[in-house]
Short mmCIF file of C-alpha atoms and ligand atoms in Angstrom, two decimals:
data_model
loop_
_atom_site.label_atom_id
_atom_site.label_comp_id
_atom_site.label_asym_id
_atom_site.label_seq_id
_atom_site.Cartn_x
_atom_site.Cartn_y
_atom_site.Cartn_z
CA UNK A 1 51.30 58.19 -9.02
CA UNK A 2 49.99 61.19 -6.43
CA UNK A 3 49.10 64.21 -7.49
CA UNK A 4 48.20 66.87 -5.34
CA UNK A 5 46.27 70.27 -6.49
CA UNK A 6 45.55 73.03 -3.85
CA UNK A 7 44.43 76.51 -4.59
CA UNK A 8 41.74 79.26 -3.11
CA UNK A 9 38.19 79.06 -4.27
CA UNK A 10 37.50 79.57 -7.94
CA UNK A 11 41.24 79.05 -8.91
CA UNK A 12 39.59 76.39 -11.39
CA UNK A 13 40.99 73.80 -9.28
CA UNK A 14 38.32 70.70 -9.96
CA UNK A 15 37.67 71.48 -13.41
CA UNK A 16 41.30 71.35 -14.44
CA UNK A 17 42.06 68.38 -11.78
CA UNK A 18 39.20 66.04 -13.18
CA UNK A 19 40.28 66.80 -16.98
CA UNK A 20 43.54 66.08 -16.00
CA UNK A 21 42.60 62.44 -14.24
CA UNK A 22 40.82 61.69 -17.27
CA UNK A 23 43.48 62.07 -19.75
CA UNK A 24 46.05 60.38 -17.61
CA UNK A 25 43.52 57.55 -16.30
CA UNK A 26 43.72 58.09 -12.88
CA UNK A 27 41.07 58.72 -9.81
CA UNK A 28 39.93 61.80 -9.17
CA UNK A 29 38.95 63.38 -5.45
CA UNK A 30 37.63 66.31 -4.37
CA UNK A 31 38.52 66.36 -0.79
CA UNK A 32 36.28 70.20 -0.42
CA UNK A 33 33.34 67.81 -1.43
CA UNK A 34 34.22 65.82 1.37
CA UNK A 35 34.28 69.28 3.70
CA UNK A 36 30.62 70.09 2.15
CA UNK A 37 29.02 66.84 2.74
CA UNK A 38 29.79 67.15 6.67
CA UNK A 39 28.49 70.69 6.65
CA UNK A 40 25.25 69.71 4.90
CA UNK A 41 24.69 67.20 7.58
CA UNK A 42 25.32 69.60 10.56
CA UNK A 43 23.01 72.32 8.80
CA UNK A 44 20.84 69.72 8.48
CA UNK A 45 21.01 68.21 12.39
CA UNK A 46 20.80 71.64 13.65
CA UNK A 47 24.50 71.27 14.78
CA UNK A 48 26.30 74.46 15.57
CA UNK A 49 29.32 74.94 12.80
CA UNK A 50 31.03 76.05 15.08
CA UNK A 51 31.00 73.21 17.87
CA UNK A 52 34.16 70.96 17.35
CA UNK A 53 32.40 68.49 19.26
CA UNK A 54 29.45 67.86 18.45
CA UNK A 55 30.72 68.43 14.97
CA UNK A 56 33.19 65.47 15.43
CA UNK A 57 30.78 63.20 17.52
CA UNK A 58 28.54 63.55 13.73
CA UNK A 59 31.75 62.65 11.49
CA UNK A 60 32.61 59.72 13.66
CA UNK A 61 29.01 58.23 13.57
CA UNK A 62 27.98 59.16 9.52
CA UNK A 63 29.01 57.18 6.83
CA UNK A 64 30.65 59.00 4.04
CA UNK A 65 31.05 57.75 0.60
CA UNK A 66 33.11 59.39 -2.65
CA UNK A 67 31.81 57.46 -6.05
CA UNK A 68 34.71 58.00 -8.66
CA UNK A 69 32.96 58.14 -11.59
CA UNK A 70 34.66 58.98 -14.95
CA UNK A 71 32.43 61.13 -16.61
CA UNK A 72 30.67 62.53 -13.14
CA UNK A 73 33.93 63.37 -11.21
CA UNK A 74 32.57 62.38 -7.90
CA UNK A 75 29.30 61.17 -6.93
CA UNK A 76 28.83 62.17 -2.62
CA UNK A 77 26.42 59.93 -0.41
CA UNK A 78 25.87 60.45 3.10
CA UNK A 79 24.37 57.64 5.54
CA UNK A 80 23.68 56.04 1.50
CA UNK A 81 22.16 59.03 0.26
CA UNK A 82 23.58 61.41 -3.01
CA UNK A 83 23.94 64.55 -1.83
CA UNK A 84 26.16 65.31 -4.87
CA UNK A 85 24.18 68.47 -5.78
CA UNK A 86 22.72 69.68 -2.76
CA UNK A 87 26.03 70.58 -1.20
CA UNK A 88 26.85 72.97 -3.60
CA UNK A 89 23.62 74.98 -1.86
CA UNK A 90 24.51 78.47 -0.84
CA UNK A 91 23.88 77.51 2.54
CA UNK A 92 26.70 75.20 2.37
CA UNK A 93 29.16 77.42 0.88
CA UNK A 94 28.11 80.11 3.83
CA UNK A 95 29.12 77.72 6.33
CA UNK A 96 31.88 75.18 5.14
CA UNK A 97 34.84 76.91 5.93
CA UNK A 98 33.72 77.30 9.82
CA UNK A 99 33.17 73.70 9.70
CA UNK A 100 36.80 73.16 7.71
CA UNK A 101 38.33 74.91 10.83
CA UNK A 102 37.30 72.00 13.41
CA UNK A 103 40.66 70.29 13.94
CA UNK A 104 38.27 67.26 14.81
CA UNK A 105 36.73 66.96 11.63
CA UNK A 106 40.25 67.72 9.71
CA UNK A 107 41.66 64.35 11.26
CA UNK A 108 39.01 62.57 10.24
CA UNK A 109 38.99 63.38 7.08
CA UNK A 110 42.39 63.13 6.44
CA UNK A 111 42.72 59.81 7.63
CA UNK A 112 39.92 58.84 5.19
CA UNK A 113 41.43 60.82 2.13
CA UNK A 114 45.07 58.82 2.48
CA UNK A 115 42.88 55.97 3.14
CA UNK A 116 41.60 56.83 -0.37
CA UNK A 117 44.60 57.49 -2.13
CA UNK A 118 46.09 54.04 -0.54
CA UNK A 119 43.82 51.98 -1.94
CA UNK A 120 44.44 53.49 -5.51
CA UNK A 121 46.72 52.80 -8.36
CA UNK A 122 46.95 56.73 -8.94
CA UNK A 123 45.04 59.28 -7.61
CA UNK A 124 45.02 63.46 -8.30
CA UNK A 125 43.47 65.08 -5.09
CA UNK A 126 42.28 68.13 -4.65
CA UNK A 127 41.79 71.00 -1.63
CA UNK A 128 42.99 73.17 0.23
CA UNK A 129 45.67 71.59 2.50
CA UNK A 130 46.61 68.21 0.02
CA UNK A 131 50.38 68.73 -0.28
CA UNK A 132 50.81 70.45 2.87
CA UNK A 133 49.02 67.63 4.85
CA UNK A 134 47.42 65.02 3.40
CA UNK A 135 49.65 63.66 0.75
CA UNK A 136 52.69 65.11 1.89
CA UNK A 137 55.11 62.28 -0.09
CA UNK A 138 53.47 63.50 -3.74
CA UNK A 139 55.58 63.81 -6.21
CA UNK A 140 53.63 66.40 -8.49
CA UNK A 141 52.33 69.21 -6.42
CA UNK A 142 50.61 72.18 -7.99
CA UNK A 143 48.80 75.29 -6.19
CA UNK A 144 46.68 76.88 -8.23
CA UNK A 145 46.23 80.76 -8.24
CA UNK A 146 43.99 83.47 -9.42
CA UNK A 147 43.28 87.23 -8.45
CA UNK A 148 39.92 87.29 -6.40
CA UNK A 149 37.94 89.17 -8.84
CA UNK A 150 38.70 86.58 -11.81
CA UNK A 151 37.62 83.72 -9.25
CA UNK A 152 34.41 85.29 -8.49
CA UNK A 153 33.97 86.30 -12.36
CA UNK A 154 33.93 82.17 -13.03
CA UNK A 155 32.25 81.49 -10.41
CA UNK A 156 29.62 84.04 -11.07
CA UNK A 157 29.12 82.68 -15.13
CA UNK A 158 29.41 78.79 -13.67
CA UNK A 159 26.42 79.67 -11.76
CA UNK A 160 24.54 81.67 -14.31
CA UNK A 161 24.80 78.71 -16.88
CA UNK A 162 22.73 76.59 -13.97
CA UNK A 163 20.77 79.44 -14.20
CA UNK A 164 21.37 80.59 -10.82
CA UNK A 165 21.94 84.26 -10.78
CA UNK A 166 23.31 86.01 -7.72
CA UNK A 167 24.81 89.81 -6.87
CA UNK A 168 28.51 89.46 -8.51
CA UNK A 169 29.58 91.72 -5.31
CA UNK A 170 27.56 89.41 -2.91
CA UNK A 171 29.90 86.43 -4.78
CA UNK A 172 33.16 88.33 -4.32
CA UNK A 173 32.47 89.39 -0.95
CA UNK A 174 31.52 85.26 -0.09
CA UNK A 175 34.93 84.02 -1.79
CA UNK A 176 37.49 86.65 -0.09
CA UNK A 177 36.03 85.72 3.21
CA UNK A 178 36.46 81.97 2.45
CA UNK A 179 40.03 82.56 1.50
CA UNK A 180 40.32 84.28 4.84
CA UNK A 181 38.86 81.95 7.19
CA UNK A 182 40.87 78.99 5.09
CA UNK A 183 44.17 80.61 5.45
CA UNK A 184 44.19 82.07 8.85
CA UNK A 185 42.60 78.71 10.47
CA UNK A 186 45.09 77.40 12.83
CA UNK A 187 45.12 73.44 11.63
CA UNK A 188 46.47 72.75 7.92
CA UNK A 189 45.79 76.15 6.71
CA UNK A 190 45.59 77.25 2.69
CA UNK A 191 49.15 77.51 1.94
CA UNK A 192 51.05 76.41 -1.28
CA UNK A 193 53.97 73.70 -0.01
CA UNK A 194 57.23 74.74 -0.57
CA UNK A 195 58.02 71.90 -3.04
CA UNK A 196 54.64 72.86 -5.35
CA UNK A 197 54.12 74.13 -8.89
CA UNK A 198 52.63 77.36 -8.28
CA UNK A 199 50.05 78.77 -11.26
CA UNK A 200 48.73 82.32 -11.72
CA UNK A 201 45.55 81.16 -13.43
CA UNK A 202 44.24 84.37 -14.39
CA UNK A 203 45.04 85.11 -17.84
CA UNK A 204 44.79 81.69 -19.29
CA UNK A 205 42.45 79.62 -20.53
CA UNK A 206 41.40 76.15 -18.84
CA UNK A 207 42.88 74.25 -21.77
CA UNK A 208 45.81 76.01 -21.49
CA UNK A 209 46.43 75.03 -17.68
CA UNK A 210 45.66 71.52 -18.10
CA UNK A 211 48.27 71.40 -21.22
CA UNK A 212 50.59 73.25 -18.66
CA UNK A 213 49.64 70.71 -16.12
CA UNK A 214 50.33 67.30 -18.31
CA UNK A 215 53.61 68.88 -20.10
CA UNK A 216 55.12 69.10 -16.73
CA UNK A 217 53.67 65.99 -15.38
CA UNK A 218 55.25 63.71 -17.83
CA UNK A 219 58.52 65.20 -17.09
CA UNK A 220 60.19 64.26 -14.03
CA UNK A 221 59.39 65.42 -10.54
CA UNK A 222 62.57 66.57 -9.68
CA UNK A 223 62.54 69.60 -12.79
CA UNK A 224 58.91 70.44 -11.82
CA UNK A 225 60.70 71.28 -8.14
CA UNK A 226 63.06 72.79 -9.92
CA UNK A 227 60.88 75.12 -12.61
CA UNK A 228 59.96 78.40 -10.92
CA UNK A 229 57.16 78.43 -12.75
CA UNK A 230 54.57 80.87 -11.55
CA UNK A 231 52.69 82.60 -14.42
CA UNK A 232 54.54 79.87 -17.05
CA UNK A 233 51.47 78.72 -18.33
CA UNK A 234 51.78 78.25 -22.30
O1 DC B 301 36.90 73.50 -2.77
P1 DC B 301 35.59 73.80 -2.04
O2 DC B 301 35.10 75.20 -2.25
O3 DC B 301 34.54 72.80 -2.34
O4 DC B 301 35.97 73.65 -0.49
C1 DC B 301 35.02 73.85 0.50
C2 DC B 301 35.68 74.28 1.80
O5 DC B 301 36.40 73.20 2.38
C3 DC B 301 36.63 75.45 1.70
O6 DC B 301 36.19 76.49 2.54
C4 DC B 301 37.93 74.96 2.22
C5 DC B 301 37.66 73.62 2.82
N1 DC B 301 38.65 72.63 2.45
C6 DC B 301 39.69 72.42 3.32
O7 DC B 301 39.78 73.08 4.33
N2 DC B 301 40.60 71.45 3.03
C7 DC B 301 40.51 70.73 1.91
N3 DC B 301 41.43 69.79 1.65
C8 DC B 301 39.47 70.97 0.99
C9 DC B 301 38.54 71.95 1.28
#
């Protein structure tokens, strides 16, 4: 059982992707974690984010860990440390998608997310590039929508209940460049694959997607391929 979920920022993409793994039993990965974890470390080494080199000279020699953990989602260590919170810095999310660009790091990562999903009974991954690229075989591919104001909305109350408050325009402005830089990159860029579910998220709750999401999960693959079912979300 693969599952792939892909989607811009905000879309609601890991909230509804670990819910879903939970209810179904299966592993859960969040591959932009995985994207983060490398930035961190360059920030951190004083690495340009922009040196493909140097950038995949620190991927090859760091050891990268994703901790499935049921209740947690995942659980991120670097070189044995958990940096599970501190790559959700700001500083992070100003500088991951220059860092998703390097072709370098993509193949590395890649390699270790089908890695991953090999050595699991059933996995649902999630990104940016999943059933364009990494799991390309899936059977159950979804892409998950929403328009760029609702995205920043979410992501603007997410981050006020950690009681980080930031400029809503400052947020908005962040998230359409993000979607930007992810879709115009040249190597696996944001694009929905042309056998995926795609989901306008905007107008419906997060219960209401993950019903969406199981309903046509437990039928077969071939009528989800089938189902035009963009803004079908009951
Ligand atoms: O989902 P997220 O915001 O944590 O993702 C962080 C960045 O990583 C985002 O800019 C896109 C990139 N990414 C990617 O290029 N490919 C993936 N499979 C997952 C994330």
């Amino acid at each position: 059982m693969q599952i792939a979920i892909d989607g811009p920022a905000g879309a609601g993409k890991s909230s509804v992707a670990r819910e879903v793994a939970r209810r179904l039993g299966l592993v859960y990965l969040d591959t932009g974690a995985m994207y983060r974890a490398i930035t961190l470390k360059a920030l951190n080494e004083g690495v340009d984010v922009n040196d493909g080199k140097m950038l995949s000279r620190l991927t090859k020699n760091c050891k990268l860990e994703v901790v499935y953990d049921d209740s947690l989602g995942n659980r991120i260590l670097m070189d044995g440390n958990d940096i599970t919170e501190e790559i959700r810095a700001p500083r992070v999310n100003q500088n991951v998608s220059l860092v998703a660009k390097s072709s370098e790091v993509r193949k590395e990562l890649v390699h270790l997310q089908q890695a991953i999903a090999k050595k699991t009974g059933g996995i649902i991954m999630e990104g940016r590039d999943i059933g364009t690229n990494v799991l390309t075989d899936a059977p159950y591919k979804f892409f998950l929508s929403a328009d760029v104001e609702e995205r920043a909305r979410r992501r603007w109350v997410e981050m006020k209940e950690k009681n980080v408050v930031v400029p809503f325009q400052d947020l908005l402005e962040e998230i359409a460049m993000r979607d930007r830089i992810d879709q115009e990159r040249e190597d696996a860029p944001l694009r929905a694959a042309p056998d995926a579910c795609v989901i306008d998220t905007t107008s419906y709750s997060f219960e209401e997607v993950v019903q969406n999401l199981l309903e046509m999960i437990r039928s077969a693959p071939r009528d989800l391929q089938k189902k035009s079912c963009s803004g079908e979300v009951r």
